[in-house]
């Protein structure tokens, strides 16, 4: 069975979010970091592939070019439907990039119609009468109105997308969606006749997304946040199953690398330290002074890895971070710490770490790049939106890795994530034992009747 769904996500964590939802709906998913070079990996064994781009805030022509490259690659795998994934707060400007990318994909796919909905009710994103709500307030009244790159001051998605599109934008409203897939399809036919290119679709519940998913089965292109992933896999007969999230058995040492300075991560580091577990604090000022901080962190890790997970962290409370940033510069401090932690991650893998938790969005990007990881198989979810993944290292070994951005996860996330992997390995072993027992019994019964 080949690739069913080919997805193009406009940023990395958004890609993981979508991949995670698809896995939970029963598809086996591989997430690729950027478009593979020279056709590498075209034979990827999965039901869906998500290509993570960084096209949310680049100039529109660049976003279009990258998205079309991703489309070409996905089509070469035989993907039957394309899913363009953007943020559930519809992050964009008048120049794009949601409208221009959508229309470029439509042209390349030779289709005159698609749908658009950022709705993700489980995360408090709902669309009603074309207006996007974030929790209980309109998008334009949410924190998104102050976003530095993509301030969202209009909640009416028909007008937001209309301003970015050359074709008319329409609406499939909640009364139609509530009436089911047949009614949605009939409305699509009407809108198509009126010359509408993209229709914003209302959705206030998961049921709405399931109905929409069934209705858009024949569309070559769908565009959405990660919510629509709830409704699509059933079109190919997939249903939720732990098998979709199965990863190879984990092995090796365990470590955590944390470069996130967010509140949640500060709590997680404190909790880990309170448990008296081995931890090495990375001081940016020492890095700036030319000390071999990564080397010392690795020497510390080498002597503690046998005792369980080792934490290497630069995580500090906001005041300490401000102080460092004041002395070194914000970007310079960030870059120094990211490069050091990336080297630490590389060294940890050389020391035999095969289960790695990384905290911090930017930190994750630096670590993944340093380790030469180009793709992740998405496994079971540890916390909402944060799955364990398995990555092939350049030398062919498997690394279990989870990439936790900023404010995700409860206080015990670090230890809980390893416990999760243990539990999963047990479940997996139990399932294998069950199956072996069944096969034994069947063989025995066969023997009796023979
Ligand atoms: P988050 O997901 O929490 O935003 P990121 O990794 O995306 O985490 O961003 C944190 C940024 O702060 C990174 O650039 C990181 O290198 C930088 N950083 C980490 N620790 C410190 C520190 N102690 N002082 C200054 N900057 C730091």
Coordinates of C-alpha atoms and ligand atoms in Angstrom, one line a residue:
X1 CA 0.0 0.0 0.0
X2 CA 1.5 3.3 -1.0
X3 CA 1.2 6.9 0.3
X4 CA -2.4 8.0 0.5
X5 CA -2.2 11.5 1.9
X6 CA 0.7 13.9 1.0
X7 CA 0.9 16.9 3.4
X8 CA 2.7 20.2 3.1
X9 CA 3.0 22.0 6.4
X10 CA 4.1 25.6 6.7
X11 CA 6.2 25.1 9.8
X12 CA 7.9 22.4 11.8
X13 CA 5.8 22.1 15.0
X14 CA 2.6 22.5 12.9
X15 CA 3.8 19.5 10.8
X16 CA 4.2 17.4 14.0
X17 CA 0.8 18.5 15.2
X18 CA -0.8 17.3 11.9
X19 CA 1.3 14.1 11.9
X20 CA 0.3 13.3 15.4
X21 CA -3.4 13.7 14.6
X22 CA -3.1 11.5 11.5
X23 CA -1.4 8.8 13.6
X24 CA -4.2 9.0 16.2
X25 CA -6.7 8.5 13.4
X26 CA -4.9 5.3 12.4
X27 CA -2.4 6.2 9.6
X28 CA 1.3 5.4 9.8
X29 CA 3.0 8.7 9.3
X30 CA 6.5 9.9 8.4
X31 CA 7.4 13.5 8.8
X32 CA 10.2 14.9 6.6
X33 CA 12.2 17.9 7.4
X34 CA 12.1 19.9 4.2
X35 CA 11.8 18.4 0.7
X36 CA 14.2 15.4 0.3
X37 CA 17.1 16.0 -2.1
X38 CA 17.4 13.9 -5.3
X39 CA 14.4 11.7 -4.7
X40 CA 16.0 10.2 -1.6
X41 CA 13.4 8.3 0.5
X42 CA 10.8 8.2 -2.2
X43 CA 10.0 4.6 -1.3
X44 CA 9.0 5.7 2.3
X45 CA 6.9 3.1 4.0
X46 CA 3.9 5.0 5.4
X47 CA 0.2 5.9 4.8
X48 CA 0.8 9.6 5.0
X49 CA 3.9 11.8 4.6
X50 CA 4.1 15.3 6.1
X51 CA 6.8 17.6 4.7
X52 CA 7.7 20.3 7.1
X53 CA 8.6 23.6 5.4
X54 CA 9.4 27.0 7.0
X55 CA 7.1 28.9 4.7
X56 CA 4.7 30.6 7.1
X57 CA 6.4 34.0 7.2
X58 CA 8.8 34.0 4.2
X59 CA 8.0 36.2 1.2
X60 CA 5.0 34.7 -0.7
X61 CA 7.0 33.8 -3.9
X62 CA 9.4 31.7 -1.7
X63 CA 6.6 30.0 0.1
X64 CA 5.0 29.2 -3.3
X65 CA 8.2 27.8 -4.7
X66 CA 8.9 25.6 -1.7
X67 CA 5.3 24.3 -1.6
X68 CA 5.4 23.4 -5.3
X69 CA 8.7 21.5 -4.8
X70 CA 7.1 19.6 -1.9
X71 CA 4.0 18.9 -4.1
X72 CA 6.2 17.5 -6.9
X73 CA 7.9 15.2 -4.5
X74 CA 4.7 14.1 -2.9
X75 CA 3.1 13.4 -6.3
X76 CA 6.1 11.3 -7.2
X77 CA 5.2 9.0 -4.3
X78 CA 1.8 8.5 -5.7
X79 CA 0.0 10.4 -3.0
X80 CA -3.7 10.4 -3.7
X81 CA -4.7 13.6 -2.0
X82 CA -2.8 16.7 -0.9
X83 CA -3.3 18.5 2.4
X84 CA -1.9 22.0 2.8
X85 CA -1.5 22.6 6.6
X86 CA -1.3 26.1 8.2
X87 CA -1.7 27.4 11.7
X88 CA -5.0 27.0 13.6
X89 CA -5.0 30.8 14.1
X90 CA -4.7 31.3 10.3
X91 CA -1.4 33.1 10.7
X92 CA -0.9 35.2 7.5
X93 CA -0.7 38.7 6.2
X94 CA -2.4 40.4 3.2
X95 CA 0.4 39.2 1.1
X96 CA -0.1 35.6 2.1
X97 CA 1.0 33.0 2.5
X98 CA -2.1 30.9 2.8
X99 CA -3.9 32.3 -0.3
X100 CA -1.0 32.4 -2.8
X101 CA 0.2 28.9 -1.7
X102 CA -3.3 27.5 -2.0
X103 CA -3.9 28.9 -5.5
X104 CA -0.5 27.7 -6.7
X105 CA -1.2 24.2 -5.5
X106 CA -4.7 24.3 -7.1
X107 CA -3.1 25.4 -10.4
X108 CA -0.4 22.7 -10.3
X109 CA -3.0 20.1 -9.4
X110 CA -5.4 21.3 -12.2
X111 CA -8.3 21.8 -9.8
X112 CA -10.7 24.7 -9.5
X113 CA -11.9 24.3 -6.0
X114 CA -10.8 23.6 -2.4
X115 CA -11.8 24.1 1.2
X116 CA -10.2 26.0 4.0
X117 CA -10.7 25.6 7.7
X118 CA -8.3 26.2 10.6
X119 CA -10.9 24.7 13.1
X120 CA -9.4 22.4 15.8
X121 CA -12.1 22.2 18.5
X122 CA -10.0 20.1 20.8
X123 CA -7.6 23.0 21.0
X124 CA -10.3 25.7 21.3
X125 CA -10.2 26.8 17.6
X126 CA -13.7 26.9 16.1
X127 CA -15.1 28.6 13.0
X128 CA -18.7 29.9 13.0
X129 CA -20.2 31.9 10.1
X130 CA -16.7 32.1 8.7
X131 CA -15.4 33.8 11.9
X132 CA -12.5 32.2 13.8
X133 CA -12.7 31.9 17.5
X134 CA -9.7 31.3 19.8
X135 CA -11.2 29.8 23.0
X136 CA -14.1 32.1 23.9
X137 CA -13.0 35.1 21.9
X138 CA -12.8 36.2 18.3
X139 CA -9.4 35.8 16.7
X140 CA -9.2 39.6 16.4
X141 CA -9.7 39.9 20.2
X142 CA -7.2 37.2 21.0
X143 CA -3.4 37.6 21.7
X144 CA -2.9 37.0 17.9
X145 CA -3.8 40.7 17.2
X146 CA -0.4 41.6 18.6
X147 CA 1.6 38.9 16.9
X148 CA 4.9 40.5 15.7
X149 CA 5.0 38.8 12.3
X150 CA 1.3 38.0 11.5
X151 CA -1.0 40.2 13.5
X152 CA -4.6 39.0 13.0
X153 CA -7.0 41.9 13.3
X154 CA -9.9 40.5 11.3
X155 CA -11.7 37.3 12.4
X156 CA -13.8 37.0 9.2
X157 CA -11.8 34.3 7.3
X158 CA -13.8 34.9 4.1
X159 CA -12.4 38.4 3.9
X160 CA -9.0 37.5 5.3
X161 CA -8.5 34.8 2.6
X162 CA -10.3 36.9 0.0
X163 CA -7.7 39.6 0.4
X164 CA -4.9 37.1 -0.4
X165 CA -6.6 35.3 -3.3
X166 CA -7.3 36.1 -7.0
X167 CA -10.3 33.8 -7.0
X168 CA -13.5 34.5 -5.1
X169 CA -13.7 33.0 -1.6
X170 CA -17.0 31.5 -0.3
X171 CA -18.5 30.0 2.8
X172 CA -19.9 26.6 3.7
X173 CA -21.7 27.5 6.9
X174 CA -22.6 25.4 10.0
X175 CA -26.2 24.7 8.9
X176 CA -24.8 22.9 5.8
X177 CA -22.1 21.1 7.7
X178 CA -24.5 19.9 10.3
X179 CA -26.7 18.4 7.6
X180 CA -23.9 16.0 6.6
X181 CA -21.5 15.1 3.9
X182 CA -24.2 15.0 1.1
X183 CA -25.3 18.6 2.0
X184 CA -21.7 19.7 2.0
X185 CA -21.1 18.2 -1.4
X186 CA -24.2 19.9 -2.8
X187 CA -23.1 23.2 -1.5
X188 CA -19.6 22.6 -3.1
X189 CA -21.3 22.1 -6.4
X190 CA -23.2 25.4 -6.0
X191 CA -20.2 27.4 -5.0
X192 CA -18.2 25.9 -7.9
X193 CA -20.9 27.0 -10.4
X194 CA -20.7 30.5 -8.9
X195 CA -16.9 30.5 -9.6
X196 CA -15.8 30.3 -6.0
X197 CA -12.2 28.9 -5.7
X198 CA -11.9 28.3 -2.0
X199 CA -14.6 27.9 0.6
X200 CA -14.1 28.6 4.3
X201 CA -15.9 25.8 6.2
X202 CA -17.5 26.3 9.6
X203 CA -16.7 23.6 12.2
X204 CA -17.4 23.8 15.9
X205 CA -17.0 20.2 16.9
X206 CA -15.0 17.1 15.9
X207 CA -18.2 15.7 14.4
X208 CA -18.3 18.7 12.0
X209 CA -14.7 17.8 10.9
X210 CA -15.6 14.1 10.4
X211 CA -18.6 15.1 8.2
X212 CA -16.3 17.5 6.3
X213 CA -13.7 14.8 5.9
X214 CA -16.2 12.4 4.3
X215 CA -17.4 15.2 2.0
X216 CA -14.0 16.2 0.6
X217 CA -12.9 12.7 -0.3
X218 CA -12.7 13.4 -4.0
X219 CA -11.0 16.8 -3.8
X220 CA -7.3 16.6 -5.0
X221 CA -6.4 19.4 -2.5
X222 CA -7.7 20.3 1.0
X223 CA -6.3 23.1 3.1
X224 CA -6.7 23.3 6.9
X225 CA -5.2 23.5 10.3
X226 CA -4.4 20.1 11.8
X227 CA -8.1 19.4 12.8
X228 CA -9.3 18.1 9.5
X229 CA -6.9 15.2 10.0
X230 CA -9.5 13.8 12.3
X231 CA -11.9 13.3 9.3
X232 CA -9.8 12.1 6.4
X233 CA -8.2 8.8 7.3
X234 CA -11.6 7.0 7.4
X235 CA -11.9 7.7 3.7
X236 CA -9.3 5.0 3.1
X237 CA -10.7 2.7 5.7
X238 CA -8.3 3.7 8.5
X239 CA -9.5 3.6 12.0
X240 CA -7.7 4.4 15.3
X241 CA -5.3 1.6 16.2
X242 CA -2.2 1.5 18.4
X243 CA -0.5 -0.2 15.5
X244 CA -0.3 3.1 13.6
X245 CA 2.0 4.5 16.4
X246 CA 4.2 1.5 16.7
X247 CA 7.9 2.3 16.7
X248 CA 10.9 0.0 16.7
X249 CA 11.9 -1.2 20.2
X250 CA 13.9 1.4 22.1
X251 CA 17.4 0.8 23.4
X252 CA 20.5 2.6 24.5
X253 CA 21.0 5.4 27.1
X254 CA 18.6 8.1 27.9
X255 CA 19.2 11.9 28.0
X256 CA 17.4 15.2 27.9
X257 CA 18.7 18.4 26.2
X258 CA 16.9 21.5 27.2
X259 CA 17.4 24.9 25.7
X260 CA 13.9 26.2 26.2
X261 CA 13.5 29.1 28.6
X262 CA 9.7 29.0 28.8
X263 CA 7.7 28.7 32.0
X264 CA 6.7 25.0 31.6
X265 CA 10.3 23.9 30.8
X266 CA 11.6 25.8 33.8
X267 CA 9.1 23.8 35.9
X268 CA 10.2 20.5 34.3
X269 CA 13.9 21.2 34.9
X270 CA 13.2 22.1 38.6
X271 CA 11.2 18.9 39.0
X272 CA 14.0 16.8 37.6
X273 CA 16.6 18.5 39.8
X274 CA 14.4 18.1 42.8
X275 CA 14.4 14.3 42.2
X276 CA 18.2 14.4 42.7
X277 CA 18.8 13.2 39.2
X278 CA 22.1 13.9 37.3
X279 CA 22.0 17.3 35.5
X280 CA 24.6 19.6 34.0
X281 CA 23.8 23.3 33.7
X282 CA 25.2 25.1 30.6
X283 CA 26.2 28.7 31.3
X284 CA 26.1 30.9 28.2
X285 CA 28.7 33.3 29.7
X286 CA 31.2 30.5 30.0
X287 CA 30.6 29.6 26.4
X288 CA 31.1 33.2 25.4
X289 CA 34.4 33.2 27.4
X290 CA 35.6 30.4 25.2
X291 CA 35.4 27.5 27.7
X292 CA 34.7 24.0 26.3
X293 CA 31.3 23.8 28.0
X294 CA 30.0 21.1 25.6
X295 CA 33.1 18.9 26.4
X296 CA 32.5 19.3 30.1
X297 CA 28.8 18.5 29.8
X298 CA 29.7 15.3 27.8
X299 CA 32.3 14.3 30.4
X300 CA 29.7 14.6 33.1
X301 CA 27.1 12.7 31.0
X302 CA 29.6 9.9 30.3
X303 CA 30.0 9.2 34.0
X304 CA 26.2 9.3 34.7
X305 CA 24.4 7.8 31.7
X306 CA 24.5 4.3 33.1
X307 CA 22.4 5.5 36.1
X308 CA 19.5 6.7 34.0
X309 CA 18.5 9.8 32.2
X310 CA 21.0 12.7 32.3
X311 CA 19.8 16.3 31.7
X312 CA 21.9 18.9 30.0
X313 CA 20.2 22.3 30.2
X314 CA 20.6 26.0 29.6
X315 CA 17.1 26.6 30.9
X316 CA 17.0 29.6 33.3
X317 CA 14.3 31.9 34.8
X318 CA 13.5 35.0 32.8
X319 CA 15.7 37.4 34.9
X320 CA 18.8 35.3 34.3
X321 CA 18.0 35.0 30.6
X322 CA 17.6 38.8 30.3
X323 CA 20.9 39.3 32.1
X324 CA 22.7 37.0 29.6
X325 CA 20.9 38.6 26.7
X326 CA 21.8 42.1 27.9
X327 CA 25.5 41.1 28.0
X328 CA 25.7 39.0 24.8
X329 CA 22.8 40.2 22.7
X330 CA 19.6 38.2 22.3
X331 CA 20.4 36.6 18.9
X332 CA 24.0 36.0 19.8
X333 CA 23.1 34.3 23.1
X334 CA 20.5 32.2 21.4
X335 CA 22.9 31.1 18.7
X336 CA 25.7 30.3 21.1
X337 CA 23.5 28.1 23.3
X338 CA 21.8 26.4 20.4
X339 CA 25.1 25.5 18.8
X340 CA 26.5 24.2 22.1
X341 CA 23.4 22.1 22.9
X342 CA 23.5 20.7 19.3
X343 CA 27.1 19.6 19.9
X344 CA 26.1 18.1 23.2
X345 CA 23.3 16.1 21.5
X346 CA 25.7 14.8 18.9
X347 CA 28.2 13.8 21.6
X348 CA 25.4 12.1 23.6
X349 CA 24.5 10.0 20.6
X350 CA 28.2 9.1 20.2
X351 CA 28.1 8.0 23.9
X352 CA 25.3 5.6 23.1
X353 CA 22.2 7.7 23.9
X354 CA 19.3 6.2 21.8
X355 CA 16.4 7.9 23.6
X356 CA 16.5 11.7 23.6
X357 CA 14.1 14.3 24.8
X358 CA 14.7 17.8 23.4
X359 CA 13.0 20.8 24.9
X360 CA 12.7 24.1 22.9
X361 CA 11.5 24.8 19.4
X362 CA 14.6 26.5 18.1
X363 CA 16.8 24.1 20.1
X364 CA 15.0 21.2 18.4
X365 CA 15.8 22.6 15.0
X366 CA 19.5 22.9 15.9
X367 CA 19.6 19.4 17.3
X368 CA 17.8 17.7 14.4
X369 CA 20.1 19.5 12.0
X370 CA 23.3 18.6 13.9
X371 CA 22.3 14.9 14.1
X372 CA 21.6 14.8 10.3
X373 CA 18.0 13.7 10.8
X374 CA 15.9 14.1 7.7
X375 CA 12.8 12.2 8.7
X376 CA 10.8 11.1 11.7
X377 CA 8.4 8.2 12.1
X378 CA 5.7 9.4 14.4
X379 CA 4.9 7.2 17.4
X380 CA 2.6 7.4 20.4
X381 CA 1.6 10.7 22.0
X382 CA 3.2 11.5 25.3
X383 CA 1.2 14.7 25.9
X384 CA -1.3 16.4 23.6
X385 CA 0.6 17.3 20.5
X386 CA 4.0 15.8 21.6
X387 CA 4.7 12.3 20.2
X388 CA 7.7 10.1 20.5
X389 CA 9.4 9.7 17.1
X390 CA 11.9 7.3 15.6
X391 CA 14.7 8.8 13.4
X392 CA 17.2 7.0 11.3
X393 CA 20.7 8.4 12.0
X394 CA 23.1 8.8 9.1
X395 CA 24.9 5.6 10.2
X396 CA 21.7 3.6 10.0
X397 CA 21.0 3.4 13.8
X398 CA 17.6 4.3 15.2
X399 CA 17.2 7.2 17.7
X400 CA 14.0 7.6 19.7
X401 CA 13.5 11.4 20.0
X402 CA 10.8 13.7 21.1
X403 CA 10.8 17.4 20.3
X404 CA 8.9 19.4 22.9
X405 CA 8.4 23.1 22.0
X406 CA 8.1 25.8 24.7
X407 CA 5.1 25.5 26.9
X408 CA 4.1 21.9 26.4
X409 CA 4.0 19.1 28.9
X410 CA 3.3 18.7 32.7
X411 CA 6.0 19.2 35.4
X412 CA 7.2 15.6 35.2
X413 CA 7.4 15.6 31.4
X414 CA 11.1 14.4 31.3
X415 CA 10.7 11.3 33.4
X416 CA 7.1 10.7 32.2
X417 CA 8.2 10.5 28.6
X418 CA 10.7 7.7 29.3
X419 CA 8.1 5.9 31.4
X420 CA 5.8 6.2 28.4
X421 CA 8.3 4.5 26.2
X422 CA 8.8 1.7 28.7
X423 CA 5.0 1.2 29.0
X424 CA 4.7 1.1 25.3
X425 CA 7.5 -1.4 24.9
X426 CA 5.7 -3.6 27.5
X427 CA 2.4 -3.3 25.7
X428 CA 4.2 -4.2 22.5
X429 CA 5.9 -7.2 24.1
X430 CA 2.6 -8.3 25.6
X431 CA 0.9 -8.0 22.2
X432 CA 3.7 -10.1 20.7
X433 CA 3.5 -12.7 23.4
X434 CA -0.3 -12.8 22.9
X435 CA 0.1 -13.3 19.2
X436 CA 2.8 -16.0 19.7
X437 CA 0.5 -17.8 22.2
X438 CA -2.4 -17.6 19.7
X439 CA -0.2 -18.9 16.9
X440 CA 1.0 -21.8 19.2
X441 CA -2.5 -22.6 20.1
X442 CA -3.6 -22.5 16.5
X443 CA -0.7 -24.7 15.5
X444 CA -1.7 -27.1 18.3
X445 CA -5.3 -27.2 17.2
X446 CA -4.2 -27.8 13.6
X447 CA -2.1 -30.6 14.8
X448 CA -5.1 -32.2 16.7
X449 CA -7.4 -32.1 13.7
X450 CA -4.7 -33.4 11.3
Ligands
LIG1 P1 11.0 27.7 23.4 O1 10.3 26.6 22.6 O2 10.8 27.5 24.9 O3 10.7 29.1 22.9 P2 13.5 27.7 22.0 O4 14.5 26.7 21.9 O5 12.6 27.9 20.8 O6 12.6 27.4 23.2 O7 14.1 29.1 22.3 C1 14.8 29.4 23.4 C2 16.0 30.3 22.9 O8 16.6 30.8 24.1 C3 17.0 29.6 22.1 O9 17.5 30.4 21.1 C4 18.1 29.3 23.1 O10 19.4 29.1 22.6 C5 18.0 30.5 24.0 N1 18.5 30.3 25.4 C6 18.4 29.1 26.0 N2 19.0 29.2 27.3 C7 19.4 30.5 27.4 C8 20.0 31.2 28.5 N3 20.3 30.7 29.6 N4 20.3 32.5 28.2 C9 20.0 33.1 27.0 N5 19.4 32.5 26.0 C10 19.1 31.2 26.2

